[in-house]
Coordinates of C-alpha atoms in Angstrom, one line a residue:
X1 CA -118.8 -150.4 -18.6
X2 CA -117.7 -152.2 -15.4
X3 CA -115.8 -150.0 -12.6
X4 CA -112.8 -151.7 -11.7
X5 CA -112.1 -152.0 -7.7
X6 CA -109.4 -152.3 -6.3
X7 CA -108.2 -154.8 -3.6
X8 CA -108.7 -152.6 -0.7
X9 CA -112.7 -152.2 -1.8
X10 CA -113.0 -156.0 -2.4
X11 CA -111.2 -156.5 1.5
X12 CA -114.0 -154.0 2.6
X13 CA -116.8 -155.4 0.8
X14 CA -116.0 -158.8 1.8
X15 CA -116.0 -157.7 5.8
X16 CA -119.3 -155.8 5.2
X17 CA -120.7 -158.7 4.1
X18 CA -119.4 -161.1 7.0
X19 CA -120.8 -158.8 9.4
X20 CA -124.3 -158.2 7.5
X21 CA -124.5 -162.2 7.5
X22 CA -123.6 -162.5 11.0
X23 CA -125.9 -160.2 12.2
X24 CA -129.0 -161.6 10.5
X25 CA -128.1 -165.3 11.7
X26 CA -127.4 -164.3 15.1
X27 CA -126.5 -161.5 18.2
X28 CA -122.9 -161.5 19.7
X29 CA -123.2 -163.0 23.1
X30 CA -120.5 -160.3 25.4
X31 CA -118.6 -162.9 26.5
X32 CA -118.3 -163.1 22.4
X33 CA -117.3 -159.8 22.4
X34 CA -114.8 -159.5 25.5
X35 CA -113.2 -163.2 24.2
X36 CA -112.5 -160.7 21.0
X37 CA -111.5 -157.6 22.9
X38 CA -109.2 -159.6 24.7
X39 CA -107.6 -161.3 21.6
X40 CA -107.6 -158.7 19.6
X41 CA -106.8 -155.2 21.3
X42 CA -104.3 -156.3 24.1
X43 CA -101.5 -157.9 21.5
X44 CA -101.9 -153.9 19.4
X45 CA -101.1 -152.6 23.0
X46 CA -98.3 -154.8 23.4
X47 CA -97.3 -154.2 20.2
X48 CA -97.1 -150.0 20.1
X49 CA -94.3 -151.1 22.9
X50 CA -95.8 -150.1 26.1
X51 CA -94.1 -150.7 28.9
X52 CA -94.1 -150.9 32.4
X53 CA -91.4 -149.1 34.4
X54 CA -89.8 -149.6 37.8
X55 CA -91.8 -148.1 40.8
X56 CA -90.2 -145.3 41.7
X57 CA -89.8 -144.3 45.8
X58 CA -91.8 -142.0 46.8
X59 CA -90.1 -139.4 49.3
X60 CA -92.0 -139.3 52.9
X61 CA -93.8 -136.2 54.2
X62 CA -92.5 -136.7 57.5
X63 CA -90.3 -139.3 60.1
X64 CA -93.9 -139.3 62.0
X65 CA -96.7 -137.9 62.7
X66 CA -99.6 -138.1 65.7
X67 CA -103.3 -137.2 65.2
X68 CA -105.6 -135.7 68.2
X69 CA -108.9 -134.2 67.8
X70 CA -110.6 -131.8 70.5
X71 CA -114.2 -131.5 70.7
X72 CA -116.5 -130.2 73.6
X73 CA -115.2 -127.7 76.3
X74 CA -115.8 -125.4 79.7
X75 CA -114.8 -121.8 80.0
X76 CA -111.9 -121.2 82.0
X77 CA -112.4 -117.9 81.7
X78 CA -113.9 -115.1 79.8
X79 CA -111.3 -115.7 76.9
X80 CA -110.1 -119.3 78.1
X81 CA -111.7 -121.8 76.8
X82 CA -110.5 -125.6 77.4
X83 CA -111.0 -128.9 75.3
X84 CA -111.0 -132.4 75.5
X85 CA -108.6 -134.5 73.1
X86 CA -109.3 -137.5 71.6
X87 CA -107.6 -140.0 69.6
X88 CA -108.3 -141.2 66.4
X89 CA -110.7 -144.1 67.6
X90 CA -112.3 -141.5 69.2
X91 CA -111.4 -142.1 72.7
X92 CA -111.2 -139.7 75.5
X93 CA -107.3 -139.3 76.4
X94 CA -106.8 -139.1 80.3
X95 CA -105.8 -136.2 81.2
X96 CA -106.1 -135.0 77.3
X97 CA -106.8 -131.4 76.7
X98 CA -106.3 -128.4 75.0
X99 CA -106.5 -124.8 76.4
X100 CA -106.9 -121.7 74.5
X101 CA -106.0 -118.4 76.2
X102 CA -107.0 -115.2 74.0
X103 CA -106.7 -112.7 76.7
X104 CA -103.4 -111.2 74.6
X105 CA -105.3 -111.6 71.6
X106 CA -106.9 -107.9 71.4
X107 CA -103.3 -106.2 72.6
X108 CA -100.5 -108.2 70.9
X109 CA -102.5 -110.5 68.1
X110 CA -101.3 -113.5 70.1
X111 CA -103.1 -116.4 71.3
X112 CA -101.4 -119.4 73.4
X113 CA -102.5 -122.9 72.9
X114 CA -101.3 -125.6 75.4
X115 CA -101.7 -129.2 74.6
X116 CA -101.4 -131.4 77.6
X117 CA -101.9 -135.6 78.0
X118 CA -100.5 -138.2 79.9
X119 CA -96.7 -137.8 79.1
X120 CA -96.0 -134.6 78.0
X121 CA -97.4 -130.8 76.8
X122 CA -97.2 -128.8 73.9
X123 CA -97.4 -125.0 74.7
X124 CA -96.8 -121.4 72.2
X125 CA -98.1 -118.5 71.3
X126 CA -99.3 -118.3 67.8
X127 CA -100.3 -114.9 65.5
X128 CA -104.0 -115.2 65.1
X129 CA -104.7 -114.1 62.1
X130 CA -101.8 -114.5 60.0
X131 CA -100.8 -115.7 56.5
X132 CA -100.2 -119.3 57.8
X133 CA -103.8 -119.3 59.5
X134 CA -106.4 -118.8 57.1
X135 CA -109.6 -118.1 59.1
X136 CA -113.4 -117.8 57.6
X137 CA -116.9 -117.2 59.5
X138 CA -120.2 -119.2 58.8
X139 CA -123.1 -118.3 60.9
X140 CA -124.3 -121.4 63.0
X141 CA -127.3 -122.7 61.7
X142 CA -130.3 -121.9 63.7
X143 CA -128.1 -120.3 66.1
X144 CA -128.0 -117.0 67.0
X145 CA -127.3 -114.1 64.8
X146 CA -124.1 -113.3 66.4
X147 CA -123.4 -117.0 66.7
X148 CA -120.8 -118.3 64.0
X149 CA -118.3 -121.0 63.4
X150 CA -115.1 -119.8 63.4
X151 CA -113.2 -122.1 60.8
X152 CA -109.2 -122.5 61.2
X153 CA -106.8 -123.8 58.7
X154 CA -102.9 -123.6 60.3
X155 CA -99.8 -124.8 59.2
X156 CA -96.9 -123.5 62.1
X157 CA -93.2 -124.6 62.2
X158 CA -92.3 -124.0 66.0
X159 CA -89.0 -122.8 65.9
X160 CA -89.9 -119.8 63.5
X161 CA -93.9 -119.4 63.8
X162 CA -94.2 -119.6 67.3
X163 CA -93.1 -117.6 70.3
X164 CA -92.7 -119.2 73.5
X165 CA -92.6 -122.6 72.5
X166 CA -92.4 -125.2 75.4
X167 CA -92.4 -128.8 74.8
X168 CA -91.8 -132.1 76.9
X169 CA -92.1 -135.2 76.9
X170 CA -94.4 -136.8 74.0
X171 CA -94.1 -133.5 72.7
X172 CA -90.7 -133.2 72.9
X173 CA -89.6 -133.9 68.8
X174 CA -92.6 -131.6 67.7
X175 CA -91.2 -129.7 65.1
X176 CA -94.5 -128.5 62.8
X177 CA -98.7 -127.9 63.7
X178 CA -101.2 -128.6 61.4
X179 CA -104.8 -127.5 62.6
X180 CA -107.8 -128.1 60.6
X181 CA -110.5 -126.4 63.4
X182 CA -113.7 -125.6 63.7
X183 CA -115.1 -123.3 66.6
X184 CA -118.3 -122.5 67.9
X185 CA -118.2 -119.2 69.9
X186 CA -120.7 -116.8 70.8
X187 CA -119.7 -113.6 69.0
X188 CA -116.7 -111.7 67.3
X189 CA -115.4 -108.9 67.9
X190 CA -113.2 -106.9 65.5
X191 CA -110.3 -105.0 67.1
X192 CA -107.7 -102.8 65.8
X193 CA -105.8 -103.8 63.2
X194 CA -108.3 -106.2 61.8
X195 CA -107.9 -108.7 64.8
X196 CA -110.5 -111.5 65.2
X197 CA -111.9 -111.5 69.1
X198 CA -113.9 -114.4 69.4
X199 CA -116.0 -114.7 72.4
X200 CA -116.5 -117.7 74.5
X201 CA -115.3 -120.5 71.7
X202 CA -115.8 -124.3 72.1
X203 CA -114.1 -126.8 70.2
X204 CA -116.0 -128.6 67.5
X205 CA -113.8 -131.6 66.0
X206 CA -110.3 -129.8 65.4
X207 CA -107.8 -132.1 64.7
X208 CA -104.0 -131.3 65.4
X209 CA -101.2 -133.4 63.2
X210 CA -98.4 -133.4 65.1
X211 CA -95.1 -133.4 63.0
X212 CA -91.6 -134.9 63.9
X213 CA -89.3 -134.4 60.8

């Protein structure tokens, strides 16, 4: 007794066989293959109704923004240390540095940081540590064992972060300071309270976004 199949079998057969024959005769080139790709799937894309939408805008972080980085430095003092800034090319600003002064540190958890170049300076007293400055230690490799990197991640709006705030010039419209730091200093010292004292730091590629909302 002959099974009876049904038109959707037959439809199946008949591709199975197209394919069998086509394989035995000869290999798909891919060009073959993408022509087919390209002829077939894109129209069931178009088809399912995709669509593309207007570009929406996209709201700015800031009005703008300047980038310095501060690398090397001399001691000013036993807790003053001073570094040169950079721009982004990676050229030495004249008369481009950055100071930091942690004699206050140990009393008041304060440390003042002064930015000066041709044009203008930056100077305030920021809470070192705090929950805007998250800080971490890595020991230097090969160094010393009481040599670390002191590692700095800040995020300070002026007017309610910072005490003391001074600002001229191309400073002047400073509203926000975004440090992403790295410091070599000699040892650290743990004060009352939980303060960090590092001793003797030098700047190792910090760079300081500048914001003007």
């Amino acid at each position: 007794m002959k099974t009876a199949i049904t038109a959707q079998e037959e439809e199946s057969k008949s591709c199975q066989e197209v394919i069998m024959t086509s394989s035995s005769r000869m290999q798909p080139s891919r060009r073959t293959m993408l022509h087919s790709l390209g002829t077939v799937a894109l129209p069931l894309i178009y088809c399912v109704g995709a669509k593309s939408g207007p570009a929406q805008p996209v709201a700015p972080l800031w009005d703008s923004a300047s980038i310095l980085i501060g690398d090397g430095g001399i001691l000013l003092g036993p807790d003053v240390a001073q570094c040169t800034l950079f721009d982004t090319n990676g050229r030495a600003l004249e008369n481009g540095t950055v100071t930091a002064d942690l004699t206050m540190l140990a009393s008041n958890g304060t440390s003042k940081f002064t930015w000066r170049r041709n044009g203008g300076k930056l100077e305030g007293n920021f809470r070192f540590p705090d929950a805007k400055t998250p800080a971490a230690f890595t020991p230097i490799p090969g160094g010393a064992p009481n040599q670390f990197y002191l590692l700095l991640s800040g995020d300070h709006t002026l007017a309610t972060d910072v005490s003391s705030v001074s600002a001229d010039g191309l400073f002047a419209r400073v509203t926000r300071v975004v440090t992403k730091c790295q410091y070599a200093v000699d040892a650290v010292q743990v004060g009352q309270n939980l303060i960090l004292h590092p001793l003797a730091p030098f700047c190792t590629r910090c760079v300081y976004i500048f914001v003007s909302d």
